[in-house]
Amino acid sequence: MASAAEGVQEAAAAGRRYWRWSKADFFPEPSFRSWRAYGGALLSTGPRLQDRVTSRSSEAVEAGTLLAQSENPLRRCLSWVDLAFLGFGSVVGSGVFVLTGQEARFDAGPAVPLAYAAAGFSALLSSFCYAELATEIPSAGGSFSYLRVELGDLAAFLAAGNILLEAVVGAAGLGRSWTSYLAALIGRDSDALRIHVPALADGFNLLDPIAVVVLCATSALAVSGARLTSTINSAASVVGIAIIAFVLGGGFAHFDPANLGPSFFPFGAAGVFRAAAVVYWSYTGFDMVATMAEETRNPGRDVPLGLISSMSAITAVYCAMSLALVGMQRYSEIDANAAYSVAFAAAGMKWARYVVALGALKGMTSGLLVGALGQARYTTQIARTHMIPPYFALVHPRTGTPIYATAAVTLGAACVALFSSLDVLASVSSISTLFIFALVAVALLVRRYYVAGATSPAQLRTFLAFLALIVFSSIGMSVYYNSGYARRWPGYVAFGALWVAGTAGLALRAKQQRAPKVYGVPLMPWLPAMSVATNLFLMGSLGSLAYMRFGICTAAMLVYYVLFGVHATYDMAHSEDQTTSAAETAIDGVEQGKIVPV
């Protein structure tokens, strides 16, 4: 039986066609009704910006009221098993088959399994944070919704921009790698199927039309429905598990310990952490599971089970597969683009390269398929708030999927994939992902220790002081490690002591203001604080070029926010303040953060 909120959404959509295209669908807010209205809005940018920076959303708005913007509901049809397979399918194939060869060859050497272990540990910490927040705020917006509730509109917008950047760049990187492995499958050089254009700059001069076709094909399947996509992914994952078992069996059968020498750390510890920051991209699919909370039958139970079980298995698989690779072939001889296929051929199993290449193609196709699901859900929730045009929030009444949002992300990814090389894409995507995961951990701490109207000023000051100490010491440790003083131990002791003091201060002196209703992160506040530290530390391991690109993208996002986002969200928020919407009335009995069994 449809919920009351779904009934309101269906009533709101009555008489309106899904396939439509008008100015009112993209810019329905009063600020954009005319050039004169827009000019007046720009003159009011200062007070409007202050209003949006200080505003915070609520669980009821994110998981209830905003759903009316989609006109038709997303369908609750997934279990924790579906989520676990979606997590496995979205991640395995997008990492170990894509970046292991590149990072073993140029950054970590034989120690690349340690890079995967470090990145996996950080990702697992983040998955704990996501699991709690997803049960409390079961919204399609994932981290975007969590940050809107706990850190406010501006922090959520910066996350939204980076989420969309990560979605576009991540999908583009997978598309490029798909082409490389197809070339390996037919016995060609990894760049043989790309078109070389000498007039373009290095890194952007190998055009990849095959990647564009693959991106469009997987997105077309994703818009057919979450249930069908999940079923196809689960079947494909069984095949993928069999291929992974073959890779591990064949790899360790040809394992030569001599390939791990003469130095296990040819690029030093710095190379391992630099590789960890890049291969973190290979774990980013797990956050797509959180975006499926709105389509999960019992998010309070299913999301934590799906997230944590899939992440634990994926970390173990990545470490084992990367160890098998560097044991089969000396790191300096590994092919950076199609590492496993070439390594098996070098070991005398030339036929196995085709099995591996086929498995990699399967894994990357699953990653693209699940990514298309999750990325579109992020985009849908962002559009529901009017940070981007609400046109992209519309859900098709028959398929129950956001077709416009899926098409928008796919178009952006296809344009990027056509031009950009994998090394360019990986560094940009990793820094965006690490930034968002650090913010999510901070948001969870805020949620536990601060409740508006209930937390006293003294308690708030205590919490902010210790939180600032955690963030400052985490940044300081990262900067110190990447400075010219990295070999001197006193700095590590000082920053480590500050981090322990900040976390212990939260545990002992700050009073928790809210308890989780269904699932809570264990060892609070130590695990979220460690998540902040590891994500910021890995961010510091990325090169200056990645930060420059990140800075340029963030500056462009802020320009957009000032010119459009502030005014659209201001109008949206204040129209809700003036009248109680029908959707709000329908969910009036839902307590903030409460999970309603379906």
PDB file of C-alpha atoms in Angstrom, residues 268-527:
ATOM      1  CA  GLY A 268      59.286   4.699   0.465  1.00  0.00           C
ATOM      2  CA  ALA A 269      56.344   5.037   2.826  1.00  0.00           C
ATOM      3  CA  ALA A 270      55.405   8.270   1.049  1.00  0.00           C
ATOM      4  CA  GLY A 271      54.775   6.279  -2.124  1.00  0.00           C
ATOM      5  CA  VAL A 272      52.458   3.877  -0.269  1.00  0.00           C
ATOM      6  CA  PHE A 273      50.355   6.712   1.142  1.00  0.00           C
ATOM      7  CA  ARG A 274      50.352   8.503  -2.216  1.00  0.00           C
ATOM      8  CA  ALA A 275      49.070   5.290  -3.807  1.00  0.00           C
ATOM      9  CA  ALA A 276      46.514   4.868  -0.994  1.00  0.00           C
ATOM     10  CA  ALA A 277      45.109   8.320  -1.737  1.00  0.00           C
ATOM     11  CA  VAL A 278      44.687   7.428  -5.414  1.00  0.00           C
ATOM     12  CA  VAL A 279      43.344   3.881  -4.982  1.00  0.00           C
ATOM     13  CA  TYR A 280      40.786   5.270  -2.542  1.00  0.00           C
ATOM     14  CA  TRP A 281      38.853   5.947  -5.738  1.00  0.00           C
ATOM     15  CA  SER A 282      38.420   2.201  -6.043  1.00  0.00           C
ATOM     16  CA  TYR A 283      36.368   2.148  -2.815  1.00  0.00           C
ATOM     17  CA  THR A 284      34.026   4.994  -3.670  1.00  0.00           C
ATOM     18  CA  GLY A 285      31.179   2.819  -4.894  1.00  0.00           C
ATOM     19  CA  PHE A 286      30.111   1.962  -1.346  1.00  0.00           C
ATOM     20  CA  ASP A 287      28.515   5.370  -0.792  1.00  0.00           C
ATOM     21  CA  MET A 288      26.123   4.556  -3.639  1.00  0.00           C
ATOM     22  CA  VAL A 289      24.539   1.999  -1.299  1.00  0.00           C
ATOM     23  CA  ALA A 290      23.542   4.812   1.081  1.00  0.00           C
ATOM     24  CA  THR A 291      21.716   6.611  -1.744  1.00  0.00           C
ATOM     25  CA  MET A 292      19.472   3.561  -2.180  1.00  0.00           C
ATOM     26  CA  ALA A 293      18.020   3.957   1.350  1.00  0.00           C
ATOM     27  CA  GLU A 294      14.866   5.507  -0.068  1.00  0.00           C
ATOM     28  CA  GLU A 295      14.328   2.353  -2.174  1.00  0.00           C
ATOM     29  CA  THR A 296      15.164  -0.099   0.627  1.00  0.00           C
ATOM     30  CA  ARG A 297      12.369  -1.981   2.387  1.00  0.00           C
ATOM     31  CA  ASN A 298      13.850  -1.602   5.885  1.00  0.00           C
ATOM     32  CA  PRO A 299      16.695   0.947   5.788  1.00  0.00           C
ATOM     33  CA  GLY A 300      17.311   0.798   9.536  1.00  0.00           C
ATOM     34  CA  ARG A 301      18.418  -2.835   9.267  1.00  0.00           C
ATOM     35  CA  ASP A 302      19.362  -3.313   5.631  1.00  0.00           C
ATOM     36  CA  VAL A 303      21.667  -0.337   5.017  1.00  0.00           C
ATOM     37  CA  PRO A 304      24.190  -1.091   7.836  1.00  0.00           C
ATOM     38  CA  LEU A 305      24.236  -4.795   6.918  1.00  0.00           C
ATOM     39  CA  GLY A 306      24.684  -4.093   3.216  1.00  0.00           C
ATOM     40  CA  LEU A 307      27.329  -1.412   3.678  1.00  0.00           C
ATOM     41  CA  ILE A 308      29.575  -3.022   6.267  1.00  0.00           C
ATOM     42  CA  SER A 309      29.431  -6.580   4.893  1.00  0.00           C
ATOM     43  CA  SER A 310      30.271  -5.480   1.342  1.00  0.00           C
ATOM     44  CA  MET A 311      33.071  -3.128   2.446  1.00  0.00           C
ATOM     45  CA  SER A 312      34.741  -5.763   4.631  1.00  0.00           C
ATOM     46  CA  ALA A 313      34.699  -8.306   1.808  1.00  0.00           C
ATOM     47  CA  ILE A 314      35.922  -5.779  -0.761  1.00  0.00           C
ATOM     48  CA  THR A 315      38.903  -4.702   1.345  1.00  0.00           C
ATOM     49  CA  ALA A 316      40.036  -8.313   1.776  1.00  0.00           C
ATOM     50  CA  VAL A 317      39.613  -9.010  -1.955  1.00  0.00           C
ATOM     51  CA  TYR A 318      41.571  -5.910  -2.993  1.00  0.00           C
ATOM     52  CA  CYS A 319      44.512  -6.682  -0.706  1.00  0.00           C
ATOM     53  CA  ALA A 320      44.691 -10.300  -1.892  1.00  0.00           C
ATOM     54  CA  MET A 321      44.400  -9.457  -5.598  1.00  0.00           C
ATOM     55  CA  SER A 322      47.024  -6.701  -5.476  1.00  0.00           C
ATOM     56  CA  LEU A 323      49.409  -9.055  -3.659  1.00  0.00           C
ATOM     57  CA  ALA A 324      48.843 -11.701  -6.347  1.00  0.00           C
ATOM     58  CA  LEU A 325      49.723  -9.154  -9.051  1.00  0.00           C
ATOM     59  CA  VAL A 326      53.044  -7.995  -7.577  1.00  0.00           C
ATOM     60  CA  GLY A 327      53.912 -11.620  -6.806  1.00  0.00           C
ATOM     61  CA  MET A 328      53.362 -12.671 -10.423  1.00  0.00           C
ATOM     62  CA  GLN A 329      55.385  -9.884 -12.036  1.00  0.00           C
ATOM     63  CA  ARG A 330      58.081  -7.467 -10.921  1.00  0.00           C
ATOM     64  CA  TYR A 331      56.510  -4.068 -10.307  1.00  0.00           C
ATOM     65  CA  SER A 332      58.768  -2.310 -12.827  1.00  0.00           C
ATOM     66  CA  GLU A 333      57.420  -4.571 -15.626  1.00  0.00           C
ATOM     67  CA  ILE A 334      53.710  -4.244 -14.803  1.00  0.00           C
ATOM     68  CA  ASP A 335      51.503  -2.752 -17.516  1.00  0.00           C
ATOM     69  CA  ALA A 336      49.853   0.324 -15.995  1.00  0.00           C
ATOM     70  CA  ASN A 337      46.671   0.050 -18.081  1.00  0.00           C
ATOM     71  CA  ALA A 338      45.844  -3.690 -18.237  1.00  0.00           C
ATOM     72  CA  ALA A 339      48.005  -5.073 -15.441  1.00  0.00           C
ATOM     73  CA  TYR A 340      46.426  -8.471 -14.774  1.00  0.00           C
ATOM     74  CA  SER A 341      46.008  -9.508 -18.396  1.00  0.00           C
ATOM     75  CA  VAL A 342      49.641  -8.735 -19.216  1.00  0.00           C
ATOM     76  CA  ALA A 343      50.904 -10.346 -15.990  1.00  0.00           C
ATOM     77  CA  PHE A 344      49.183 -13.651 -16.753  1.00  0.00           C
ATOM     78  CA  ALA A 345      50.560 -13.597 -20.286  1.00  0.00           C
ATOM     79  CA  ALA A 346      54.079 -13.005 -18.903  1.00  0.00           C
ATOM     80  CA  ALA A 347      53.594 -15.980 -16.543  1.00  0.00           C
ATOM     81  CA  GLY A 348      52.957 -18.262 -19.507  1.00  0.00           C
ATOM     82  CA  MET A 349      49.156 -18.365 -19.215  1.00  0.00           C
ATOM     83  CA  LYS A 350      48.401 -16.420 -22.366  1.00  0.00           C
ATOM     84  CA  TRP A 351      44.874 -17.790 -22.541  1.00  0.00           C
ATOM     85  CA  ALA A 352      44.214 -16.516 -19.009  1.00  0.00           C
ATOM     86  CA  ARG A 353      44.628 -12.915 -20.093  1.00  0.00           C
ATOM     87  CA  TYR A 354      41.339 -13.207 -21.941  1.00  0.00           C
ATOM     88  CA  VAL A 355      39.554 -14.548 -18.875  1.00  0.00           C
ATOM     89  CA  VAL A 356      40.991 -11.733 -16.781  1.00  0.00           C
ATOM     90  CA  ALA A 357      40.164  -9.085 -19.363  1.00  0.00           C
ATOM     91  CA  LEU A 358      36.613 -10.430 -19.621  1.00  0.00           C
ATOM     92  CA  GLY A 359      36.309 -10.377 -15.816  1.00  0.00           C
ATOM     93  CA  ALA A 360      37.579  -6.825 -15.685  1.00  0.00           C
ATOM     94  CA  LEU A 361      35.078  -5.785 -18.329  1.00  0.00           C
ATOM     95  CA  LYS A 362      32.314  -7.451 -16.299  1.00  0.00           C
ATOM     96  CA  GLY A 363      33.434  -5.705 -13.125  1.00  0.00           C
ATOM     97  CA  MET A 364      33.677  -2.302 -14.738  1.00  0.00           C
ATOM     98  CA  THR A 365      30.307  -2.741 -16.436  1.00  0.00           C
ATOM     99  CA  SER A 366      28.745  -3.557 -13.052  1.00  0.00           C
ATOM    100  CA  GLY A 367      30.466  -0.518 -11.577  1.00  0.00           C
ATOM    101  CA  LEU A 368      29.051   1.702 -14.295  1.00  0.00           C
ATOM    102  CA  LEU A 369      25.596   0.174 -13.886  1.00  0.00           C
ATOM    103  CA  VAL A 370      25.402   0.616 -10.103  1.00  0.00           C
ATOM    104  CA  GLY A 371      27.121   3.983 -10.367  1.00  0.00           C
ATOM    105  CA  ALA A 372      24.417   5.170 -12.754  1.00  0.00           C
ATOM    106  CA  LEU A 373      21.833   4.210 -10.117  1.00  0.00           C
ATOM    107  CA  GLY A 374      23.532   5.946  -7.187  1.00  0.00           C
ATOM    108  CA  GLN A 375      24.726   9.028  -9.032  1.00  0.00           C
ATOM    109  CA  ALA A 376      21.245   9.717 -10.344  1.00  0.00           C
ATOM    110  CA  ARG A 377      19.814   9.453  -6.796  1.00  0.00           C
ATOM    111  CA  TYR A 378      22.335  12.000  -5.535  1.00  0.00           C
ATOM    112  CA  THR A 379      21.424  14.309  -8.400  1.00  0.00           C
ATOM    113  CA  THR A 380      17.713  13.820  -7.745  1.00  0.00           C
ATOM    114  CA  GLN A 381      17.969  14.911  -4.103  1.00  0.00           C
ATOM    115  CA  ILE A 382      20.174  17.885  -4.980  1.00  0.00           C
ATOM    116  CA  ALA A 383      17.569  18.951  -7.539  1.00  0.00           C
ATOM    117  CA  ARG A 384      14.750  18.492  -5.004  1.00  0.00           C
ATOM    118  CA  THR A 385      16.325  21.282  -2.933  1.00  0.00           C
ATOM    119  CA  HIS A 386      16.568  23.503  -6.071  1.00  0.00           C
ATOM    120  CA  MET A 387      20.371  23.805  -5.805  1.00  0.00           C
ATOM    121  CA  ILE A 388      20.253  22.644  -9.394  1.00  0.00           C
ATOM    122  CA  PRO A 389      17.077  22.919 -11.533  1.00  0.00           C
ATOM    123  CA  PRO A 390      14.229  20.816 -10.065  1.00  0.00           C
ATOM    124  CA  TYR A 391      13.645  19.380 -13.536  1.00  0.00           C
ATOM    125  CA  PHE A 392      16.332  16.816 -12.681  1.00  0.00           C
ATOM    126  CA  ALA A 393      14.359  15.652  -9.617  1.00  0.00           C
ATOM    127  CA  LEU A 394      11.454  14.296 -11.668  1.00  0.00           C
ATOM    128  CA  VAL A 395      10.861  10.541 -11.352  1.00  0.00           C
ATOM    129  CA  HIS A 396       9.235   8.676 -14.228  1.00  0.00           C
ATOM    130  CA  PRO A 397       5.820   7.301 -13.186  1.00  0.00           C
ATOM    131  CA  ARG A 398       6.268   3.916 -14.892  1.00  0.00           C
ATOM    132  CA  THR A 399       9.922   3.025 -14.261  1.00  0.00           C
ATOM    133  CA  GLY A 400      10.163   4.751 -10.870  1.00  0.00           C
ATOM    134  CA  THR A 401      13.587   6.117 -11.851  1.00  0.00           C
ATOM    135  CA  PRO A 402      14.964   9.658 -12.328  1.00  0.00           C
ATOM    136  CA  ILE A 403      15.581   9.574 -16.074  1.00  0.00           C
ATOM    137  CA  TYR A 404      16.576  13.232 -16.455  1.00  0.00           C
ATOM    138  CA  ALA A 405      19.125  13.039 -13.612  1.00  0.00           C
ATOM    139  CA  THR A 406      20.630   9.866 -15.061  1.00  0.00           C
ATOM    140  CA  ALA A 407      20.909  11.445 -18.511  1.00  0.00           C
ATOM    141  CA  ALA A 408      22.562  14.593 -17.143  1.00  0.00           C
ATOM    142  CA  VAL A 409      25.295  12.698 -15.275  1.00  0.00           C
ATOM    143  CA  THR A 410      25.848  10.367 -18.236  1.00  0.00           C
ATOM    144  CA  LEU A 411      26.230  13.250 -20.671  1.00  0.00           C
ATOM    145  CA  GLY A 412      28.826  14.938 -18.461  1.00  0.00           C
ATOM    146  CA  ALA A 413      30.751  11.690 -17.941  1.00  0.00           C
ATOM    147  CA  ALA A 414      30.694  10.918 -21.665  1.00  0.00           C
ATOM    148  CA  CYS A 415      32.150  14.312 -22.546  1.00  0.00           C
ATOM    149  CA  VAL A 416      34.953  13.917 -19.977  1.00  0.00           C
ATOM    150  CA  ALA A 417      35.660  10.282 -20.934  1.00  0.00           C
ATOM    151  CA  LEU A 418      36.039  11.209 -24.573  1.00  0.00           C
ATOM    152  CA  PHE A 419      39.101  13.368 -23.830  1.00  0.00           C
ATOM    153  CA  SER A 420      40.692  12.755 -20.413  1.00  0.00           C
ATOM    154  CA  SER A 421      43.284  10.113 -19.476  1.00  0.00           C
ATOM    155  CA  LEU A 422      42.950   7.849 -16.414  1.00  0.00           C
ATOM    156  CA  ASP A 423      45.705   9.447 -14.308  1.00  0.00           C
ATOM    157  CA  VAL A 424      44.087  12.879 -14.625  1.00  0.00           C
ATOM    158  CA  LEU A 425      40.690  11.488 -13.647  1.00  0.00           C
ATOM    159  CA  ALA A 426      41.839   9.408 -10.667  1.00  0.00           C
ATOM    160  CA  SER A 427      43.551  12.244  -8.786  1.00  0.00           C
ATOM    161  CA  VAL A 428      40.625  14.635  -9.213  1.00  0.00           C
ATOM    162  CA  SER A 429      38.072  12.029  -8.130  1.00  0.00           C
ATOM    163  CA  SER A 430      40.066  10.919  -5.073  1.00  0.00           C
ATOM    164  CA  ILE A 431      40.407  14.379  -3.558  1.00  0.00           C
ATOM    165  CA  SER A 432      36.674  15.061  -3.961  1.00  0.00           C
ATOM    166  CA  THR A 433      35.791  11.721  -2.368  1.00  0.00           C
ATOM    167  CA  LEU A 434      38.136  12.166   0.594  1.00  0.00           C
ATOM    168  CA  PHE A 435      36.826  15.689   1.196  1.00  0.00           C
ATOM    169  CA  ILE A 436      33.205  14.481   1.283  1.00  0.00           C
ATOM    170  CA  PHE A 437      33.965  11.505   3.543  1.00  0.00           C
ATOM    171  CA  ALA A 438      35.769  13.767   6.023  1.00  0.00           C
ATOM    172  CA  LEU A 439      32.763  16.105   6.075  1.00  0.00           C
ATOM    173  CA  VAL A 440      30.394  13.167   6.682  1.00  0.00           C
ATOM    174  CA  ALA A 441      32.431  12.069   9.717  1.00  0.00           C
ATOM    175  CA  VAL A 442      32.306  15.625  11.080  1.00  0.00           C
ATOM    176  CA  ALA A 443      28.541  15.697  10.436  1.00  0.00           C
ATOM    177  CA  LEU A 444      28.075  12.521  12.476  1.00  0.00           C
ATOM    178  CA  LEU A 445      29.967  14.052  15.412  1.00  0.00           C
ATOM    179  CA  VAL A 446      27.811  17.180  15.162  1.00  0.00           C
ATOM    180  CA  ARG A 447      24.682  15.024  15.111  1.00  0.00           C
ATOM    181  CA  ARG A 448      25.637  13.176  18.282  1.00  0.00           C
ATOM    182  CA  TYR A 449      26.872  16.206  20.249  1.00  0.00           C
ATOM    183  CA  TYR A 450      24.705  19.113  19.115  1.00  0.00           C
ATOM    184  CA  VAL A 451      20.927  19.539  18.932  1.00  0.00           C
ATOM    185  CA  ALA A 452      19.576  22.997  18.130  1.00  0.00           C
ATOM    186  CA  GLY A 453      17.561  24.381  21.021  1.00  0.00           C
ATOM    187  CA  ALA A 454      18.669  21.641  23.415  1.00  0.00           C
ATOM    188  CA  THR A 455      22.453  22.025  23.631  1.00  0.00           C
ATOM    189  CA  SER A 456      23.493  24.730  26.086  1.00  0.00           C
ATOM    190  CA  PRO A 457      26.015  27.412  25.002  1.00  0.00           C
ATOM    191  CA  ALA A 458      28.608  25.972  27.402  1.00  0.00           C
ATOM    192  CA  GLN A 459      28.155  22.461  25.995  1.00  0.00           C
ATOM    193  CA  LEU A 460      28.377  23.813  22.454  1.00  0.00           C
ATOM    194  CA  ARG A 461      31.630  25.638  23.191  1.00  0.00           C
ATOM    195  CA  THR A 462      33.122  22.497  24.723  1.00  0.00           C
ATOM    196  CA  PHE A 463      32.143  20.415  21.711  1.00  0.00           C
ATOM    197  CA  LEU A 464      33.438  22.947  19.155  1.00  0.00           C
ATOM    198  CA  ALA A 465      36.751  23.301  20.989  1.00  0.00           C
ATOM    199  CA  PHE A 466      37.460  19.566  20.955  1.00  0.00           C
ATOM    200  CA  LEU A 467      36.169  19.155  17.387  1.00  0.00           C
ATOM    201  CA  ALA A 468      38.477  21.953  16.231  1.00  0.00           C
ATOM    202  CA  LEU A 469      41.373  20.217  17.993  1.00  0.00           C
ATOM    203  CA  ILE A 470      40.620  16.959  16.145  1.00  0.00           C
ATOM    204  CA  VAL A 471      40.437  18.679  12.745  1.00  0.00           C
ATOM    205  CA  PHE A 472      43.494  20.896  13.374  1.00  0.00           C
ATOM    206  CA  SER A 473      45.671  17.996  14.552  1.00  0.00           C
ATOM    207  CA  SER A 474      44.552  15.845  11.596  1.00  0.00           C
ATOM    208  CA  ILE A 475      45.459  18.573   9.114  1.00  0.00           C
ATOM    209  CA  GLY A 476      48.695  19.239  10.966  1.00  0.00           C
ATOM    210  CA  MET A 477      49.722  15.576  10.839  1.00  0.00           C
ATOM    211  CA  SER A 478      49.083  15.461   7.094  1.00  0.00           C
ATOM    212  CA  VAL A 479      50.986  18.684   6.406  1.00  0.00           C
ATOM    213  CA  TYR A 480      53.889  17.628   8.615  1.00  0.00           C
ATOM    214  CA  TYR A 481      54.174  14.233   6.920  1.00  0.00           C
ATOM    215  CA  ASN A 482      54.355  15.883   3.515  1.00  0.00           C
ATOM    216  CA  SER A 483      56.837  18.561   4.610  1.00  0.00           C
ATOM    217  CA  GLY A 484      60.602  18.574   4.754  1.00  0.00           C
ATOM    218  CA  TYR A 485      60.430  17.512   8.421  1.00  0.00           C
ATOM    219  CA  ALA A 486      58.739  14.175   7.722  1.00  0.00           C
ATOM    220  CA  ARG A 487      61.666  12.134   9.095  1.00  0.00           C
ATOM    221  CA  ARG A 488      61.605  13.838  12.506  1.00  0.00           C
ATOM    222  CA  TRP A 489      59.457  12.078  15.108  1.00  0.00           C
ATOM    223  CA  PRO A 490      58.633  14.961  17.511  1.00  0.00           C
ATOM    224  CA  GLY A 491      56.042  16.406  15.109  1.00  0.00           C
ATOM    225  CA  TYR A 492      54.143  13.117  14.944  1.00  0.00           C
ATOM    226  CA  VAL A 493      54.120  12.873  18.718  1.00  0.00           C
ATOM    227  CA  ALA A 494      52.836  16.435  19.071  1.00  0.00           C
ATOM    228  CA  PHE A 495      50.054  16.195  16.512  1.00  0.00           C
ATOM    229  CA  GLY A 496      49.137  12.669  17.634  1.00  0.00           C
ATOM    230  CA  ALA A 497      48.862  13.851  21.229  1.00  0.00           C
ATOM    231  CA  LEU A 498      46.634  16.749  20.162  1.00  0.00           C
ATOM    232  CA  TRP A 499      44.360  14.355  18.252  1.00  0.00           C
ATOM    233  CA  VAL A 500      44.109  11.999  21.243  1.00  0.00           C
ATOM    234  CA  ALA A 501      43.414  14.958  23.524  1.00  0.00           C
ATOM    235  CA  GLY A 502      40.649  16.247  21.261  1.00  0.00           C
ATOM    236  CA  THR A 503      38.992  12.829  20.885  1.00  0.00           C
ATOM    237  CA  ALA A 504      39.355  11.949  24.564  1.00  0.00           C
ATOM    238  CA  GLY A 505      37.954  15.368  25.431  1.00  0.00           C
ATOM    239  CA  LEU A 506      34.844  14.626  23.385  1.00  0.00           C
ATOM    240  CA  ALA A 507      34.489  11.231  25.012  1.00  0.00           C
ATOM    241  CA  LEU A 508      34.985  12.441  28.587  1.00  0.00           C
ATOM    242  CA  ARG A 509      33.996  16.111  28.764  1.00  0.00           C
ATOM    243  CA  ALA A 510      31.389  16.658  26.031  1.00  0.00           C
ATOM    244  CA  LYS A 511      27.898  15.309  26.590  1.00  0.00           C
ATOM    245  CA  GLN A 512      26.189  13.410  23.776  1.00  0.00           C
ATOM    246  CA  GLN A 513      22.904  15.134  22.957  1.00  0.00           C
ATOM    247  CA  ARG A 514      21.324  12.446  20.805  1.00  0.00           C
ATOM    248  CA  ALA A 515      21.350   8.640  20.765  1.00  0.00           C
ATOM    249  CA  PRO A 516      20.860   6.675  17.525  1.00  0.00           C
ATOM    250  CA  LYS A 517      17.412   5.139  17.237  1.00  0.00           C
ATOM    251  CA  VAL A 518      18.299   2.053  15.203  1.00  0.00           C
ATOM    252  CA  TYR A 519      22.031   1.634  14.501  1.00  0.00           C
ATOM    253  CA  GLY A 520      24.937   3.516  16.055  1.00  0.00           C
ATOM    254  CA  VAL A 521      28.642   3.698  15.233  1.00  0.00           C
ATOM    255  CA  PRO A 522      30.626   1.781  17.877  1.00  0.00           C
ATOM    256  CA  LEU A 523      33.403   3.400  19.898  1.00  0.00           C
ATOM    257  CA  MET A 524      31.955   6.885  19.595  1.00  0.00           C
ATOM    258  CA  PRO A 525      33.676   9.348  19.144  1.00  0.00           C
ATOM    259  CA  TRP A 526      36.885   7.450  18.341  1.00  0.00           C
ATOM    260  CA  LEU A 527      35.820   5.890  15.017  1.00  0.00           C
TER     261      LEU A 527
END
